[in-house]
Coordinates of N, CA and C in Angstrom, one line a residue:
X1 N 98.2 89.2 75.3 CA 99.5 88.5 75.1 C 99.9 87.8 76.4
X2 N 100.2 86.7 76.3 CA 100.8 85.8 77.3 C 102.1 85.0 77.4
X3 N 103.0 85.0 78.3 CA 104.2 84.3 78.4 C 104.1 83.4 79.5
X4 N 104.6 82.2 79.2 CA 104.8 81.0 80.2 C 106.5 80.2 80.3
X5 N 107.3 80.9 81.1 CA 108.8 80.4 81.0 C 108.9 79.1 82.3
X6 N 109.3 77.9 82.4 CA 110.3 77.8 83.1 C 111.8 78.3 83.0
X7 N 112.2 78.2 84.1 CA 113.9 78.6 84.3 C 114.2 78.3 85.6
X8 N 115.8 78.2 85.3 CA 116.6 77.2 86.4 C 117.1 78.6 87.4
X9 N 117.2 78.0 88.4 CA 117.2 79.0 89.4 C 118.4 79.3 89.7
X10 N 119.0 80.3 88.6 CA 120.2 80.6 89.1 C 120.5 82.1 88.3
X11 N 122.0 82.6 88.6 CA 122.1 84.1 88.4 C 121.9 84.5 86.9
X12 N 121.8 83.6 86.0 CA 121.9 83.5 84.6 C 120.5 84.4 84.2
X13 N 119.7 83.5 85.0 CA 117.9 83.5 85.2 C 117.6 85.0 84.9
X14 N 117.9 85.3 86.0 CA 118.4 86.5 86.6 C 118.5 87.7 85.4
X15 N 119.7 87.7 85.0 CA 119.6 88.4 83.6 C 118.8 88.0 82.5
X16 N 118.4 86.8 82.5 CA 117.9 86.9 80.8 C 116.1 87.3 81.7
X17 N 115.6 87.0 82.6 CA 114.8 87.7 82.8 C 114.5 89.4 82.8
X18 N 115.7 90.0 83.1 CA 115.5 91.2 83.0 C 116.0 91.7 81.5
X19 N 116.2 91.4 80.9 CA 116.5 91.3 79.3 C 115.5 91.4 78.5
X20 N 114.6 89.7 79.2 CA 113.2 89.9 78.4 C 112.5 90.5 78.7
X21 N 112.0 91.1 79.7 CA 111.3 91.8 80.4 C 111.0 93.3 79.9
X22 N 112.7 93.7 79.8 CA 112.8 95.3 79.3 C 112.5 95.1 77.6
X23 N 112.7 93.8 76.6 CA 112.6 93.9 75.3 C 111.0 93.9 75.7
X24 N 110.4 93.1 76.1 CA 109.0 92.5 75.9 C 108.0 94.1 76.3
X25 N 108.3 94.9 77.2 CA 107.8 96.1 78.0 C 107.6 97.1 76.9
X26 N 109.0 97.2 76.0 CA 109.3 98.5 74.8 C 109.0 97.9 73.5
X27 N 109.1 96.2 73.1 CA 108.3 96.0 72.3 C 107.0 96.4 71.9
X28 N 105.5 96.2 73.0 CA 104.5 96.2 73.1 C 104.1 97.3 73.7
X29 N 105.0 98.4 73.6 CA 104.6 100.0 74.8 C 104.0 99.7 75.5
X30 N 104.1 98.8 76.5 CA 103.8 98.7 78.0 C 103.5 99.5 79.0
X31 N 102.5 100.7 79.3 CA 102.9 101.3 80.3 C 103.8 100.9 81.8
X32 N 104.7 101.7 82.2 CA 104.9 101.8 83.2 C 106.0 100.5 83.4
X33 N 106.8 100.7 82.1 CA 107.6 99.6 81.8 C 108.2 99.5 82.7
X34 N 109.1 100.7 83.5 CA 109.9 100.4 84.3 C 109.3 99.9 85.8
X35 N 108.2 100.4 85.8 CA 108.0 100.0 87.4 C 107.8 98.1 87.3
X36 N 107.5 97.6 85.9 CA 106.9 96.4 85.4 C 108.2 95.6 85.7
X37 N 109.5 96.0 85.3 CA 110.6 95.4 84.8 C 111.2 95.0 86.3
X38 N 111.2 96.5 87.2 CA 111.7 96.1 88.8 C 110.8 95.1 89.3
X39 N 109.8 95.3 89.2 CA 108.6 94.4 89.9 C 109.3 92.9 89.5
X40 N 109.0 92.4 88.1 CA 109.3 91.0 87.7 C 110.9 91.0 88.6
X41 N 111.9 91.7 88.3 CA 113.4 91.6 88.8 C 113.8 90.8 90.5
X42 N 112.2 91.7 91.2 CA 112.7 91.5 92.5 C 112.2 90.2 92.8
X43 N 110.8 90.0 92.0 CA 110.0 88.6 91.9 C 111.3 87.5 91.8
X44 N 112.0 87.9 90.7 CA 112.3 86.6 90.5 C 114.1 86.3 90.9
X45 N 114.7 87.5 91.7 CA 115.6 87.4 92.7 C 114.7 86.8 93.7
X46 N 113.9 86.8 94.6 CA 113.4 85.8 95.4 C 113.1 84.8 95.2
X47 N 112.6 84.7 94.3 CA 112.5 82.9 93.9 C 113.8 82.5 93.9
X48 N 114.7 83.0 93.0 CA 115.7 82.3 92.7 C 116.8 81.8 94.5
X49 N 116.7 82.8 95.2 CA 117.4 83.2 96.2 C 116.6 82.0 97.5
X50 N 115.5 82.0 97.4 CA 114.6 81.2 98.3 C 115.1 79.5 97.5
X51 N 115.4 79.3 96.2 CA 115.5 77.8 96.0 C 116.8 77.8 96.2
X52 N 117.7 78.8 96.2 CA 119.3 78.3 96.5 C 119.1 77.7 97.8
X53 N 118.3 79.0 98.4 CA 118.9 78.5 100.1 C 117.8 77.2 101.0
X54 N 116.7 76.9 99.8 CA 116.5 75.5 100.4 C 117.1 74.4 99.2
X55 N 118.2 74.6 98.7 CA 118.7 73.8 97.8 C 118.0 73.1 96.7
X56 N 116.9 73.4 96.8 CA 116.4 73.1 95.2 C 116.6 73.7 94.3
X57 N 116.3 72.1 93.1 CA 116.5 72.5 91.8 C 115.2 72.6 90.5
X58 N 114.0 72.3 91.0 CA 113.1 72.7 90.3 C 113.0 73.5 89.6
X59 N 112.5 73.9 88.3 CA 112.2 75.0 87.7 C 111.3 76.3 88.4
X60 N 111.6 77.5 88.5 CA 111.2 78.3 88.6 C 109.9 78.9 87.5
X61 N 108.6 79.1 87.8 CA 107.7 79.1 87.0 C 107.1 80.3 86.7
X62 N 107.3 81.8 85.6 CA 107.1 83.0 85.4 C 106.2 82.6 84.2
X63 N 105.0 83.3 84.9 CA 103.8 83.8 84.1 C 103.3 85.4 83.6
X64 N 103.5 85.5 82.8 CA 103.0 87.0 82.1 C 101.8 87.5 81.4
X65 N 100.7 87.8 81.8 CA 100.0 88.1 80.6 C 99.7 89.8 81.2
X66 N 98.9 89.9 79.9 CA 98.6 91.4 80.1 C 97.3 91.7 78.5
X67 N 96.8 92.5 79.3 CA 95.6 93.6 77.9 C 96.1 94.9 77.8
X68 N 94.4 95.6 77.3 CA 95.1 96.7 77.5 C 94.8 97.6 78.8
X69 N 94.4 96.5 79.7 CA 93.7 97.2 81.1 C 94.6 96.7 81.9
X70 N 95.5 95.7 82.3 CA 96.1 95.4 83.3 C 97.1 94.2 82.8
X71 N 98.5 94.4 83.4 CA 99.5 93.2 83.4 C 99.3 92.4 84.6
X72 N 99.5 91.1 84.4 CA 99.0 90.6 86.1 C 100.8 89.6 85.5
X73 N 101.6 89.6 86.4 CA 102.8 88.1 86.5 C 102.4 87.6 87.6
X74 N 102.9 86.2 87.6 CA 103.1 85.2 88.8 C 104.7 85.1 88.5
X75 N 105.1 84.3 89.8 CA 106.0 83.7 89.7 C 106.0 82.5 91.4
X76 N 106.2 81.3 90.6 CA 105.6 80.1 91.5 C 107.7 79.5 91.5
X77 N 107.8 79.0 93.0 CA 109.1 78.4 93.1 C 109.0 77.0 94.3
X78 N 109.5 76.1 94.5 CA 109.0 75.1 95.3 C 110.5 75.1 96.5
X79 N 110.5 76.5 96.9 CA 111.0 76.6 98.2 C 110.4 76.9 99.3
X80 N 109.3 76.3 99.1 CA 107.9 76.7 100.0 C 107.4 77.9 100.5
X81 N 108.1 78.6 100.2 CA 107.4 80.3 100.5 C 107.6 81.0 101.7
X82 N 106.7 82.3 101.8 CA 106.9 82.6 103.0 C 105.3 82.6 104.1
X83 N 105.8 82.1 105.3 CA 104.7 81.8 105.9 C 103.8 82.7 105.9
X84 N 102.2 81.8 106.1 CA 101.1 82.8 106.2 C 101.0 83.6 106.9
X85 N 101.5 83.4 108.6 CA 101.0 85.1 109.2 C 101.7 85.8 108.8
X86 N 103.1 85.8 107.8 CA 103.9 86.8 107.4 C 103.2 88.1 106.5
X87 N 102.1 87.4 106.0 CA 101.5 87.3 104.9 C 101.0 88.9 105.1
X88 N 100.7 89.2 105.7 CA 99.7 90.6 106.0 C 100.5 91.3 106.5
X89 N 101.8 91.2 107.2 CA 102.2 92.6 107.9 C 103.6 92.9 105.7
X90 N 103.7 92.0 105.0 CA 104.2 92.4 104.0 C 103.9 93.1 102.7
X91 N 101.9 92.8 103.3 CA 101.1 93.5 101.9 C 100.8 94.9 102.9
X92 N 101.1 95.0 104.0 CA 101.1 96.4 104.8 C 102.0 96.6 105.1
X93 N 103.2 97.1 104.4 CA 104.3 97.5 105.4 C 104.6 98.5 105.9
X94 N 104.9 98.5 107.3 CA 105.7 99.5 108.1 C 106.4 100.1 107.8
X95 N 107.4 101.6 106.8 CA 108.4 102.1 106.9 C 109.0 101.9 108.2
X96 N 108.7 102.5 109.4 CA 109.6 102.2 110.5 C 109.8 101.1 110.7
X97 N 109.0 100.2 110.9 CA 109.7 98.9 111.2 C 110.6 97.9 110.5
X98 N 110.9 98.6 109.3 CA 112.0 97.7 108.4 C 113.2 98.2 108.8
X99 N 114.3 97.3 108.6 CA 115.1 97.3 109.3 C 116.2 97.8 107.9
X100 N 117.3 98.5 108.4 CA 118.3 98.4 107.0 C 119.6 98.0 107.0
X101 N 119.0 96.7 107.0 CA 119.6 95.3 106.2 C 119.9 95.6 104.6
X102 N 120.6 94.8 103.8 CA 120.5 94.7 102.5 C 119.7 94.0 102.1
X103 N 118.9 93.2 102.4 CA 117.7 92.2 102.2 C 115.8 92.8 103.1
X104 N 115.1 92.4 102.0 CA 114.2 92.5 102.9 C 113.4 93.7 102.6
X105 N 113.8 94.6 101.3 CA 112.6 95.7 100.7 C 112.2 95.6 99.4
X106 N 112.4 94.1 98.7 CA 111.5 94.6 97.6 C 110.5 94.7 97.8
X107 N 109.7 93.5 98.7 CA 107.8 93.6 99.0 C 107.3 95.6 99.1
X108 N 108.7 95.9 99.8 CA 107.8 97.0 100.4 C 108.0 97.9 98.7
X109 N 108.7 97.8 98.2 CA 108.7 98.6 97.0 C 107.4 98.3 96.1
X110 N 107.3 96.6 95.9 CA 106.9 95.7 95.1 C 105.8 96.5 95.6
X111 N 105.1 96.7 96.7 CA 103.7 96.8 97.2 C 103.1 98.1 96.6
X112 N 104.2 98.9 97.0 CA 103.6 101.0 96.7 C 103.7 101.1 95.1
X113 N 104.2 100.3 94.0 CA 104.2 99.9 92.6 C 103.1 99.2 91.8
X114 N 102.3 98.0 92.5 CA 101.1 97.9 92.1 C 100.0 98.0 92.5
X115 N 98.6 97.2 91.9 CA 98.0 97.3 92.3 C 97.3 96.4 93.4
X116 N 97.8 95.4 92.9 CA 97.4 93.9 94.4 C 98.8 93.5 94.1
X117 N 98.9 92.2 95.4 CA 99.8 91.7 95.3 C 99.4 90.6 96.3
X118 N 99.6 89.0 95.8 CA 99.1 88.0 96.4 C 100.4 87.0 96.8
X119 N 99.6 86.1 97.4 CA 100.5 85.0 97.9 C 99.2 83.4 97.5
X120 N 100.0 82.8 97.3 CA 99.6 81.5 97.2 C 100.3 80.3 97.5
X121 N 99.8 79.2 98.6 CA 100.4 78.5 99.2 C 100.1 76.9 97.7
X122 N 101.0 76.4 97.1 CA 100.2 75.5 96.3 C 100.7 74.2 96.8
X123 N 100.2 73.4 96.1 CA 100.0 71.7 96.5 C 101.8 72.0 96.8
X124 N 102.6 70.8 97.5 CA 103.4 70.3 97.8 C 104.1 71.7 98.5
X125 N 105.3 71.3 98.3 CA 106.0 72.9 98.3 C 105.8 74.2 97.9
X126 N 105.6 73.8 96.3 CA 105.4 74.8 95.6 C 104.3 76.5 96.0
X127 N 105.2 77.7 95.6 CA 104.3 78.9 96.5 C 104.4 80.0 95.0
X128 N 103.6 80.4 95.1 CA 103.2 81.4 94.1 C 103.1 83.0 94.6
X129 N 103.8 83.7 94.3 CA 103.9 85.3 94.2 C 103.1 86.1 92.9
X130 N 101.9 86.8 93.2 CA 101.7 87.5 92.0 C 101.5 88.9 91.9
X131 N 101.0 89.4 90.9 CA 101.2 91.3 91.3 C 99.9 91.0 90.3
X132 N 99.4 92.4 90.1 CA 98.4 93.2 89.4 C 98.5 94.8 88.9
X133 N 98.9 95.4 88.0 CA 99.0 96.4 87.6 C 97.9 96.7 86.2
X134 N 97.3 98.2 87.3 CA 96.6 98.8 85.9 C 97.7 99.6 85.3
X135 N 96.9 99.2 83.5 CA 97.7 99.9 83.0 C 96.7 101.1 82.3
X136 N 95.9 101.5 82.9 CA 94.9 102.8 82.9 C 94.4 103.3 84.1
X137 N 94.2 104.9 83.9 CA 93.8 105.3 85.2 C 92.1 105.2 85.1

């Protein structure tokens, strides 16, 4: 099964994503629906949050598929991302070193919840976030 949404980057997004997310998870018994639903949630609070604050309006781009071995999402936004050396200290994160701010721990959640989690720098602006979850042991 496969989903391909654009959506406009704003708070609306926001809920009808986690709307669909929780119908789409309990429709199809999804394992590990909830950890699935936070994962997409925080994915796409950052995207949306990253194009306010470089003021774009491009569509936000959430990809879904899944078997019965693994859900993999993307989600691609053209507020250029976050830099590459950032890249490695957020697929390893430090407990001690995070700070407590209100911003700044979904990765570390996002990370201990699946099973990969990538970055992708794409043509122009445009940056891609994806995860990997088995859904068998």
């Amino acid at each position: 099964m496969e989903i391909m949404l654009n959506v406009t980057p704003n708070q609306q997004t926001i809920f009808f994503i986690d709307q669909m997310m929780e119908n789409y998870t309990q429709l199809y018994g999804i394992p590990s629906a909830q950890d699935i639903c936070f994962v997409t949630h925080e994915l796409i609070i950052n995207a949306v949050e990253a194009m306010n604050k470089a003021n774009r309006q491009e569509d936000i781009q959430l990809h879904v598929s899944w078997n019965d071995e693994y859900i993999k999402i993307t989600v691609a936004d053209f507020a250029e991302g976050i830099p590459q050396e950032e890249w490695q200290s957020i697929l390893e994160p430090n407990l001690e070193e995070m700070s407590f701010s209100d911003r700044g721990r979904g990765f570390f959640f996002i990370v201990h919840m699946v099973d990969k989690l990538w970055f992708e720098q794409l043509p122009g602006s445009q940056f891609l976030v994806g995860i990997k979850k088995n859904l068998i042991d």
